[in-house]
Amino acid sequence: MKKEVQVHSLFSDFDIYLFKSGKHYRLYEKFGAHIMEVNGEKGVYFAVWAPSAKSVSVIGDFNYWMEGEHPLNVRWDESGIWEGFIPGVQKGTKYKYKIQSHVNDQKLEKADPYALSCEHPPNTASVVWDLDYKWKDKKYLGTRKEMNRLDKPFSIYEVHLGSWRRNMDENRSLTYSEMATELVDYVRETGFTHVEFMPIMEYPYDPSWGYQLTGYFAPTSRFGTPQEFMELVDAFHKAGIGVILDWVPSHFPEDKHGLGLFDGSHLYEHPDPRRGYHPDWKSLIFNYGRNEVRSFLISNAAFWLDKYHVDGLRVDAVASMLYLDYSREDGEWEPNEHGGRENLEAISFLRDLNNEVYGSFEGVQTIAEESTSFPMVSKPVDLGGLGFGMKWMMGWMHDTLEYFKKDPIYRQYHQNDISFSMTYAFSENFTLPLSHDEVVYGKRSILGRMPGDEWQRFANLRLLYSYMFAHPGTNLLFMGAEIGQHEEWNYNGSLDWHLLQYDYHKGIKELITELNKLYKKQPALHEKQFSNEGFEWISYDDSQNSVLAFIRKGEDPKDSLVIVCNFTPNTLQDYSIGVPKAQKLKEIFNSDDKKFGGSGIKNKTLKVEKESFHGKEQSVKITIPPLGAVVFQIL
């Protein structure tokens, strides 16, 4: 093989202009390692950004990792880009960049920030790869815009691929290819509309769960090749299920082969530790004011939507990006130019991100994990918002789980905790999350929080999920919650699938399946899920009985549903509620159904009386089962 590096470039002058302006959103087509043919010779073109480098060479198993054997050429235009074509390098070649820096003359070995594939951790080399794959999801993509609209069902199953299910014979996680059958079949069976993967981009440290990334453009090699991950996405699309990826533009680890001090300088991270170092996570924070970094991050978001056909991005730790004083004491942060605590550069970056995503990819959604009251997170950029499609409703999650932890005898004193979310439910497009963060670090599993004896604990869990699906907004449930997992989540193990041999656990799974069917079938539960026009209280102040009653509405008034929740273990008979104009109420869902593990207390079709109650001209007497939720159709 020839040793010399040939001069070659994929960058036009306009590419360089866009890159330096922070407006190049397809950098993966230029940077990285690209298999190609130049002047009749097959090989690989390499390009890397390292403006503080004295020299950059490609080292790898093709040249025995010898520094200086294949030096790249620096561009003349002061872009800081080093590039060149090396004949004879093939797919599967392991490589890194050897960088000699102007800063203290230090020498660094770095993985390729744009690598399409990486070695299996703990090894850290990049791998020359391609993205050749014959997609079979054209029909699905043609319907995605309709399916992912904000007035459509959005029920998300959150998954950690390494611990969803394991091959016990070989004591390993399933591969992408195995999950293309087993996981897809399971999500389809339980009725979720979307699956959300905790980060699948390459990460070095298993206990980080993937939230400390080093390979932003490479699906982790733990479970297979890039093409096998494409096969998994394709299989979900064939089943009509959308795929959302957790995406982490908020911080990155200090691993020596990663982005930190990439060319000896603070290239990707902010140079001021008050803005460039995260004290909680011991990680580095991107410099959102540097144009080339903005181009890198937005290109990365576009990459997964473009090359892997994913249907949405759930953006991690947005609150940590928005505030300069996030998790910092006085004196540990510096105000912005207006004297405020907002990170103006990060806010601008998020708006640019959402403008690009929604402007270039039809039918996708971005979802913000944002835990503060920052305004207009899920409002359009042109109206002054951040431009996300949805935002996690962390307040609902916290208040609801705290309420359910209480012995039912004390719930009468905390009625406001369970009803308060409705006071702000329509200020954003909210997703109600019961996520992985709620079942770790001693918080216990969702079932483990429920009070009472075994029957009451499972009844409380059925009630919690039923209330969640009946509440305005979309839903997210972390894996294991749908089978009533006893133990906290273990990233290094498997869900306790053996629990499904027991009736109560089987009943929880059946309940979730039934709730997903109800959510998809009933327009009142999704058509106006983000609008106050889709919700009306019947009663929120019966603290003595710990009862909530409300109406959910769709576009057609005939689709309205009446939902009643009893948060005590007492059966409430002849309980009067006011109802809209109707002749009858028909029970269409009851969390106390015996098939879910309940006691089987039900309502027959009920005749509405012309007797005013709760401010309505008519009323009806119902039976509310213990620790139960009932959904009625208005006839």
Short mmCIF file of N, CA and C in Angstrom, two decimals, residues 71-217:
data_model
loop_
_atom_site.label_atom_id
_atom_site.label_comp_id
_atom_site.label_asym_id
_atom_site.label_seq_id
_atom_site.Cartn_x
_atom_site.Cartn_y
_atom_site.Cartn_z
N PRO A 71 0.67 11.81 7.31
CA PRO A 71 0.30 13.15 7.79
C PRO A 71 -0.78 13.78 6.91
N LEU A 72 -1.75 14.42 7.55
CA LEU A 72 -2.78 15.13 6.82
C LEU A 72 -2.29 16.54 6.48
N ASN A 73 -2.96 17.15 5.53
CA ASN A 73 -2.60 18.50 5.08
C ASN A 73 -3.55 19.52 5.70
N VAL A 74 -3.00 20.61 6.21
CA VAL A 74 -3.85 21.65 6.76
C VAL A 74 -4.33 22.54 5.62
N ARG A 75 -5.58 22.92 5.69
CA ARG A 75 -6.14 23.80 4.65
C ARG A 75 -5.53 25.19 4.76
N TRP A 76 -5.48 25.87 3.65
CA TRP A 76 -4.89 27.20 3.56
C TRP A 76 -5.79 28.31 4.10
N ASP A 77 -7.06 28.01 4.33
CA ASP A 77 -8.05 29.06 4.57
C ASP A 77 -8.28 29.39 6.06
N GLU A 78 -7.38 28.94 6.92
CA GLU A 78 -7.47 29.22 8.36
C GLU A 78 -8.73 28.64 9.00
N SER A 79 -9.29 27.61 8.39
CA SER A 79 -10.45 26.94 8.98
C SER A 79 -10.03 25.98 10.09
N GLY A 80 -8.75 25.62 10.11
CA GLY A 80 -8.27 24.65 11.10
C GLY A 80 -8.57 23.22 10.73
N ILE A 81 -8.90 22.97 9.47
CA ILE A 81 -9.25 21.63 9.01
C ILE A 81 -8.02 20.95 8.41
N TRP A 82 -7.76 19.74 8.85
CA TRP A 82 -6.70 18.89 8.30
C TRP A 82 -7.36 17.78 7.51
N GLU A 83 -6.82 17.48 6.32
CA GLU A 83 -7.50 16.52 5.45
C GLU A 83 -6.51 15.83 4.52
N GLY A 84 -6.99 14.76 3.88
CA GLY A 84 -6.19 14.05 2.90
C GLY A 84 -6.77 12.69 2.59
N PHE A 85 -6.38 12.17 1.42
CA PHE A 85 -6.85 10.86 0.96
C PHE A 85 -5.70 9.85 1.07
N ILE A 86 -6.00 8.71 1.71
CA ILE A 86 -4.99 7.65 1.88
C ILE A 86 -5.42 6.44 1.08
N PRO A 87 -4.72 6.12 0.00
CA PRO A 87 -5.08 4.95 -0.81
C PRO A 87 -4.89 3.65 -0.02
N GLY A 88 -5.74 2.69 -0.32
CA GLY A 88 -5.57 1.35 0.22
C GLY A 88 -6.24 1.09 1.55
N VAL A 89 -6.64 2.13 2.27
CA VAL A 89 -7.34 1.93 3.54
C VAL A 89 -8.74 1.40 3.26
N GLN A 90 -9.18 0.43 4.05
CA GLN A 90 -10.43 -0.25 3.75
C GLN A 90 -11.42 -0.17 4.92
N LYS A 91 -12.65 -0.51 4.61
CA LYS A 91 -13.70 -0.61 5.64
C LYS A 91 -13.24 -1.61 6.70
N GLY A 92 -13.47 -1.24 7.96
CA GLY A 92 -13.07 -2.09 9.07
C GLY A 92 -11.73 -1.72 9.68
N THR A 93 -11.01 -0.81 9.03
CA THR A 93 -9.71 -0.36 9.54
C THR A 93 -9.90 0.44 10.83
N LYS A 94 -9.10 0.12 11.85
CA LYS A 94 -9.11 0.88 13.09
C LYS A 94 -8.13 2.04 12.96
N TYR A 95 -8.49 3.20 13.49
CA TYR A 95 -7.63 4.38 13.35
C TYR A 95 -7.89 5.40 14.46
N LYS A 96 -6.95 6.31 14.61
CA LYS A 96 -7.08 7.50 15.45
C LYS A 96 -6.32 8.63 14.78
N TYR A 97 -6.45 9.81 15.34
CA TYR A 97 -5.65 10.95 14.90
C TYR A 97 -4.55 11.21 15.93
N LYS A 98 -3.32 11.31 15.44
CA LYS A 98 -2.20 11.70 16.29
C LYS A 98 -1.98 13.19 16.09
N ILE A 99 -2.18 13.95 17.14
CA ILE A 99 -2.15 15.41 17.04
C ILE A 99 -0.99 15.96 17.87
N GLN A 100 -0.14 16.75 17.23
CA GLN A 100 0.86 17.51 17.97
C GLN A 100 0.36 18.94 18.04
N SER A 101 0.24 19.44 19.27
CA SER A 101 -0.41 20.72 19.49
C SER A 101 0.59 21.86 19.63
N HIS A 102 0.14 23.05 19.24
CA HIS A 102 0.90 24.26 19.52
C HIS A 102 0.89 24.56 21.02
N VAL A 103 -0.10 24.03 21.73
CA VAL A 103 -0.24 24.30 23.17
C VAL A 103 0.71 23.37 23.93
N ASN A 104 1.76 23.91 24.45
CA ASN A 104 2.75 23.16 25.24
C ASN A 104 3.38 22.00 24.47
N ASP A 105 3.27 22.06 23.15
CA ASP A 105 3.89 21.05 22.30
C ASP A 105 3.47 19.62 22.66
N GLN A 106 2.28 19.48 23.23
CA GLN A 106 1.82 18.16 23.67
C GLN A 106 1.38 17.31 22.50
N LYS A 107 1.47 15.97 22.69
CA LYS A 107 1.02 15.02 21.68
C LYS A 107 -0.21 14.28 22.21
N LEU A 108 -1.22 14.16 21.35
CA LEU A 108 -2.50 13.58 21.74
C LEU A 108 -2.92 12.51 20.74
N GLU A 109 -3.56 11.47 21.24
CA GLU A 109 -4.19 10.47 20.38
C GLU A 109 -5.69 10.56 20.57
N LYS A 110 -6.40 10.89 19.51
CA LYS A 110 -7.83 11.16 19.62
C LYS A 110 -8.63 10.28 18.66
N ALA A 111 -9.78 9.81 19.16
CA ALA A 111 -10.74 9.17 18.27
C ALA A 111 -11.34 10.22 17.36
N ASP A 112 -11.87 9.79 16.24
CA ASP A 112 -12.47 10.70 15.25
C ASP A 112 -13.83 11.17 15.77
N PRO A 113 -14.03 12.49 15.95
CA PRO A 113 -15.33 12.98 16.42
C PRO A 113 -16.48 12.61 15.49
N TYR A 114 -16.18 12.34 14.21
CA TYR A 114 -17.22 12.03 13.23
C TYR A 114 -17.20 10.55 12.82
N ALA A 115 -16.53 9.70 13.59
CA ALA A 115 -16.44 8.29 13.24
C ALA A 115 -17.82 7.66 13.14
N LEU A 116 -18.02 6.84 12.13
CA LEU A 116 -19.29 6.14 11.93
C LEU A 116 -19.38 4.87 12.73
N SER A 117 -18.24 4.39 13.21
CA SER A 117 -18.21 3.18 14.02
C SER A 117 -17.01 3.27 14.96
N CYS A 118 -17.12 2.59 16.10
CA CYS A 118 -16.05 2.60 17.10
C CYS A 118 -15.78 1.18 17.58
N GLU A 119 -14.58 1.00 18.13
CA GLU A 119 -14.26 -0.27 18.75
C GLU A 119 -15.17 -0.50 19.96
N HIS A 120 -15.33 -1.78 20.31
CA HIS A 120 -16.11 -2.13 21.49
C HIS A 120 -15.35 -1.67 22.74
N PRO A 121 -15.98 -0.85 23.60
CA PRO A 121 -15.31 -0.44 24.83
C PRO A 121 -14.90 -1.68 25.65
N PRO A 122 -13.76 -1.64 26.35
CA PRO A 122 -12.99 -0.43 26.70
C PRO A 122 -12.00 0.03 25.62
N ASN A 123 -11.91 -0.65 24.48
CA ASN A 123 -11.05 -0.16 23.39
C ASN A 123 -11.62 1.13 22.83
N THR A 124 -10.77 1.99 22.30
CA THR A 124 -11.19 3.36 22.01
C THR A 124 -10.93 3.84 20.59
N ALA A 125 -10.48 2.97 19.71
CA ALA A 125 -10.19 3.41 18.34
C ALA A 125 -11.47 3.63 17.55
N SER A 126 -11.38 4.50 16.56
CA SER A 126 -12.44 4.64 15.57
C SER A 126 -12.29 3.55 14.51
N VAL A 127 -13.37 3.27 13.77
CA VAL A 127 -13.35 2.23 12.76
C VAL A 127 -13.90 2.79 11.45
N VAL A 128 -13.14 2.64 10.37
CA VAL A 128 -13.63 3.06 9.06
C VAL A 128 -14.87 2.24 8.71
N TRP A 129 -15.94 2.91 8.34
CA TRP A 129 -17.19 2.20 8.05
C TRP A 129 -17.96 2.98 7.01
N ASP A 130 -19.05 2.40 6.53
CA ASP A 130 -19.95 3.11 5.63
C ASP A 130 -21.37 2.99 6.17
N LEU A 131 -22.29 3.67 5.52
CA LEU A 131 -23.69 3.65 5.94
C LEU A 131 -24.57 3.04 4.86
N ASP A 132 -24.00 2.16 4.05
CA ASP A 132 -24.77 1.51 3.00
C ASP A 132 -25.82 0.60 3.61
N TYR A 133 -27.07 0.83 3.22
CA TYR A 133 -28.17 0.01 3.74
C TYR A 133 -29.38 0.25 2.84
N LYS A 134 -30.11 -0.80 2.55
CA LYS A 134 -31.31 -0.66 1.73
C LYS A 134 -32.53 -0.59 2.64
N TRP A 135 -32.98 0.65 2.85
CA TRP A 135 -34.13 0.87 3.74
C TRP A 135 -35.41 0.33 3.12
N LYS A 136 -36.30 -0.13 3.99
CA LYS A 136 -37.58 -0.69 3.55
C LYS A 136 -38.77 0.05 4.18
N ASP A 137 -38.54 1.29 4.61
CA ASP A 137 -39.57 2.00 5.38
C ASP A 137 -40.18 3.18 4.63
N LYS A 138 -40.12 3.14 3.31
CA LYS A 138 -40.65 4.27 2.52
C LYS A 138 -42.13 4.51 2.83
N LYS A 139 -42.89 3.44 2.94
CA LYS A 139 -44.33 3.57 3.22
C LYS A 139 -44.54 4.21 4.59
N TYR A 140 -43.77 3.76 5.56
CA TYR A 140 -43.90 4.34 6.91
C TYR A 140 -43.56 5.82 6.90
N LEU A 141 -42.44 6.19 6.26
CA LEU A 141 -42.03 7.59 6.25
C LEU A 141 -43.07 8.47 5.57
N GLY A 142 -43.80 7.88 4.64
CA GLY A 142 -44.85 8.63 3.96
C GLY A 142 -46.03 8.94 4.87
N THR A 143 -46.20 8.16 5.93
CA THR A 143 -47.31 8.38 6.86
C THR A 143 -46.86 9.04 8.16
N ARG A 144 -45.56 9.23 8.33
CA ARG A 144 -45.03 9.71 9.61
C ARG A 144 -45.56 11.08 10.00
N LYS A 145 -45.67 11.96 9.04
CA LYS A 145 -46.14 13.32 9.34
C LYS A 145 -47.51 13.28 10.00
N GLU A 146 -48.36 12.40 9.52
CA GLU A 146 -49.70 12.26 10.10
C GLU A 146 -49.63 11.60 11.46
N MET A 147 -48.81 10.57 11.59
CA MET A 147 -48.74 9.79 12.82
C MET A 147 -48.16 10.58 13.98
N ASN A 148 -47.19 11.46 13.70
CA ASN A 148 -46.46 12.16 14.77
C ASN A 148 -47.01 13.54 15.07
N ARG A 149 -48.18 13.84 14.55
CA ARG A 149 -48.78 15.14 14.85
C ARG A 149 -49.10 15.27 16.33
N LEU A 150 -49.20 16.50 16.80
CA LEU A 150 -49.43 16.72 18.23
C LEU A 150 -50.85 16.39 18.67
N ASP A 151 -51.73 16.11 17.72
CA ASP A 151 -53.08 15.69 18.10
C ASP A 151 -53.28 14.19 17.91
N LYS A 152 -52.16 13.46 17.85
CA LYS A 152 -52.20 12.01 17.69
C LYS A 152 -51.65 11.33 18.95
N PRO A 153 -51.97 10.06 19.15
CA PRO A 153 -51.45 9.36 20.34
C PRO A 153 -49.93 9.30 20.34
N PHE A 154 -49.36 9.52 21.51
CA PHE A 154 -47.90 9.47 21.67
C PHE A 154 -47.63 8.76 23.00
N SER A 155 -47.53 7.46 22.95
CA SER A 155 -47.29 6.66 24.14
C SER A 155 -45.92 6.00 23.99
N ILE A 156 -44.97 6.39 24.86
CA ILE A 156 -43.56 6.08 24.65
C ILE A 156 -43.09 5.02 25.65
N TYR A 157 -42.41 4.01 25.14
CA TYR A 157 -41.79 2.98 25.97
C TYR A 157 -40.30 3.26 26.00
N GLU A 158 -39.77 3.66 27.16
CA GLU A 158 -38.36 4.04 27.29
C GLU A 158 -37.53 2.78 27.58
N VAL A 159 -36.45 2.62 26.82
CA VAL A 159 -35.69 1.37 26.86
C VAL A 159 -34.19 1.64 27.00
N HIS A 160 -33.56 0.87 27.88
CA HIS A 160 -32.09 0.77 27.93
C HIS A 160 -31.75 -0.54 27.25
N LEU A 161 -31.12 -0.45 26.07
CA LEU A 161 -30.94 -1.65 25.24
C LEU A 161 -30.12 -2.73 25.93
N GLY A 162 -29.19 -2.34 26.79
CA GLY A 162 -28.32 -3.33 27.40
C GLY A 162 -28.98 -4.16 28.47
N SER A 163 -30.12 -3.72 29.00
CA SER A 163 -30.72 -4.42 30.13
C SER A 163 -32.20 -4.72 29.97
N TRP A 164 -32.74 -4.51 28.78
CA TRP A 164 -34.16 -4.84 28.59
C TRP A 164 -34.37 -6.35 28.75
N ARG A 165 -33.64 -7.11 27.99
CA ARG A 165 -33.69 -8.57 28.10
C ARG A 165 -32.31 -9.10 27.73
N ARG A 166 -31.88 -10.13 28.41
CA ARG A 166 -30.55 -10.68 28.16
C ARG A 166 -30.65 -12.12 27.69
N ASN A 167 -29.64 -12.53 26.94
CA ASN A 167 -29.48 -13.94 26.60
C ASN A 167 -28.83 -14.61 27.81
N MET A 168 -29.64 -15.32 28.59
CA MET A 168 -29.14 -15.88 29.84
C MET A 168 -28.15 -17.01 29.61
N ASP A 169 -28.30 -17.74 28.53
CA ASP A 169 -27.36 -18.84 28.26
C ASP A 169 -25.94 -18.32 28.09
N GLU A 170 -25.82 -17.17 27.44
CA GLU A 170 -24.49 -16.60 27.17
C GLU A 170 -24.18 -15.40 28.06
N ASN A 171 -25.12 -15.07 28.96
CA ASN A 171 -24.96 -13.94 29.88
C ASN A 171 -24.53 -12.68 29.15
N ARG A 172 -25.33 -12.28 28.18
CA ARG A 172 -25.03 -11.07 27.39
C ARG A 172 -26.32 -10.37 27.03
N SER A 173 -26.16 -9.11 26.64
CA SER A 173 -27.30 -8.35 26.13
C SER A 173 -27.70 -8.90 24.76
N LEU A 174 -28.91 -8.61 24.37
CA LEU A 174 -29.34 -8.97 23.02
C LEU A 174 -28.64 -8.07 22.00
N THR A 175 -28.50 -8.55 20.80
CA THR A 175 -27.94 -7.75 19.71
C THR A 175 -29.03 -6.90 19.08
N TYR A 176 -28.60 -5.92 18.27
CA TYR A 176 -29.58 -5.13 17.51
C TYR A 176 -30.48 -6.06 16.69
N SER A 177 -29.89 -7.06 16.08
CA SER A 177 -30.66 -7.97 15.21
C SER A 177 -31.67 -8.78 16.02
N GLU A 178 -31.27 -9.23 17.20
CA GLU A 178 -32.20 -9.98 18.04
C GLU A 178 -33.33 -9.08 18.53
N MET A 179 -32.99 -7.84 18.85
CA MET A 179 -34.02 -6.91 19.31
C MET A 179 -34.97 -6.53 18.18
N ALA A 180 -34.51 -6.60 16.94
CA ALA A 180 -35.38 -6.30 15.80
C ALA A 180 -36.55 -7.26 15.73
N THR A 181 -36.44 -8.39 16.39
CA THR A 181 -37.56 -9.32 16.51
C THR A 181 -38.20 -9.22 17.89
N GLU A 182 -37.42 -9.46 18.93
CA GLU A 182 -37.98 -9.60 20.27
C GLU A 182 -38.53 -8.29 20.83
N LEU A 183 -37.75 -7.22 20.76
CA LEU A 183 -38.21 -5.93 21.31
C LEU A 183 -39.34 -5.35 20.47
N VAL A 184 -39.21 -5.44 19.16
CA VAL A 184 -40.26 -4.90 18.29
C VAL A 184 -41.58 -5.63 18.54
N ASP A 185 -41.54 -6.95 18.62
CA ASP A 185 -42.76 -7.72 18.88
C ASP A 185 -43.38 -7.33 20.22
N TYR A 186 -42.56 -7.10 21.22
CA TYR A 186 -43.06 -6.78 22.55
C TYR A 186 -43.71 -5.39 22.57
N VAL A 187 -43.06 -4.41 21.96
CA VAL A 187 -43.62 -3.05 21.95
C VAL A 187 -44.93 -3.02 21.16
N ARG A 188 -44.97 -3.78 20.06
CA ARG A 188 -46.22 -3.87 19.29
C ARG A 188 -47.31 -4.55 20.11
N GLU A 189 -46.96 -5.61 20.82
CA GLU A 189 -47.93 -6.35 21.62
C GLU A 189 -48.53 -5.49 22.73
N THR A 190 -47.70 -4.68 23.38
CA THR A 190 -48.19 -3.86 24.49
C THR A 190 -48.84 -2.55 24.02
N GLY A 191 -48.70 -2.22 22.74
CA GLY A 191 -49.48 -1.14 22.17
C GLY A 191 -48.87 0.25 22.22
N PHE A 192 -47.60 0.36 22.60
CA PHE A 192 -46.98 1.68 22.59
C PHE A 192 -46.83 2.19 21.15
N THR A 193 -46.94 3.50 20.99
CA THR A 193 -46.82 4.08 19.65
C THR A 193 -45.37 4.38 19.29
N HIS A 194 -44.53 4.58 20.32
CA HIS A 194 -43.13 4.95 20.11
C HIS A 194 -42.25 4.22 21.10
N VAL A 195 -41.02 4.00 20.70
CA VAL A 195 -39.99 3.51 21.62
C VAL A 195 -38.94 4.60 21.74
N GLU A 196 -38.42 4.79 22.94
CA GLU A 196 -37.34 5.76 23.13
C GLU A 196 -36.13 5.02 23.69
N PHE A 197 -35.01 5.14 23.00
CA PHE A 197 -33.78 4.50 23.44
C PHE A 197 -32.95 5.48 24.26
N MET A 198 -32.57 5.06 25.47
CA MET A 198 -31.52 5.79 26.16
C MET A 198 -30.30 5.78 25.24
N PRO A 199 -29.36 6.72 25.41
CA PRO A 199 -28.37 6.98 24.34
C PRO A 199 -27.71 5.72 23.78
N ILE A 200 -27.74 5.62 22.45
CA ILE A 200 -27.11 4.50 21.77
C ILE A 200 -25.82 4.94 21.09
N MET A 201 -25.50 6.24 21.14
CA MET A 201 -24.22 6.71 20.60
C MET A 201 -23.10 6.12 21.46
N GLU A 202 -21.93 5.92 20.86
CA GLU A 202 -20.87 5.20 21.58
C GLU A 202 -20.46 5.91 22.86
N TYR A 203 -20.34 5.14 23.92
CA TYR A 203 -19.96 5.67 25.23
C TYR A 203 -19.00 4.69 25.90
N PRO A 204 -18.03 5.21 26.66
CA PRO A 204 -16.98 4.33 27.19
C PRO A 204 -17.33 3.62 28.48
N TYR A 205 -18.30 4.16 29.26
CA TYR A 205 -18.47 3.73 30.65
C TYR A 205 -19.91 3.25 30.87
N ASP A 206 -20.08 1.95 31.10
CA ASP A 206 -21.42 1.38 31.23
C ASP A 206 -22.27 2.04 32.30
N PRO A 207 -21.73 2.33 33.50
CA PRO A 207 -22.57 2.94 34.53
C PRO A 207 -23.09 4.34 34.19
N SER A 208 -22.59 4.94 33.11
CA SER A 208 -23.14 6.24 32.69
C SER A 208 -24.46 6.08 31.94
N TRP A 209 -24.83 4.82 31.63
CA TRP A 209 -26.06 4.49 30.90
C TRP A 209 -26.08 5.08 29.50
N GLY A 210 -24.93 5.59 29.04
CA GLY A 210 -24.86 6.18 27.71
C GLY A 210 -24.92 7.69 27.69
N TYR A 211 -25.02 8.32 28.85
CA TYR A 211 -25.16 9.78 28.87
C TYR A 211 -23.82 10.52 28.87
N GLN A 212 -22.71 9.78 28.77
CA GLN A 212 -21.38 10.39 28.63
C GLN A 212 -20.79 9.89 27.31
N LEU A 213 -21.00 10.66 26.24
CA LEU A 213 -20.72 10.18 24.89
C LEU A 213 -19.30 10.52 24.44
N THR A 214 -18.72 9.58 23.68
CA THR A 214 -17.46 9.87 23.00
C THR A 214 -17.58 9.67 21.48
N GLY A 215 -18.56 8.91 21.03
CA GLY A 215 -18.75 8.69 19.60
C GLY A 215 -20.11 9.18 19.15
N TYR A 216 -20.20 10.47 18.88
CA TYR A 216 -21.50 11.09 18.62
C TYR A 216 -22.17 10.61 17.34
N PHE A 217 -21.40 10.08 16.40
CA PHE A 217 -21.96 9.67 15.12
C PHE A 217 -21.95 8.15 14.94
#
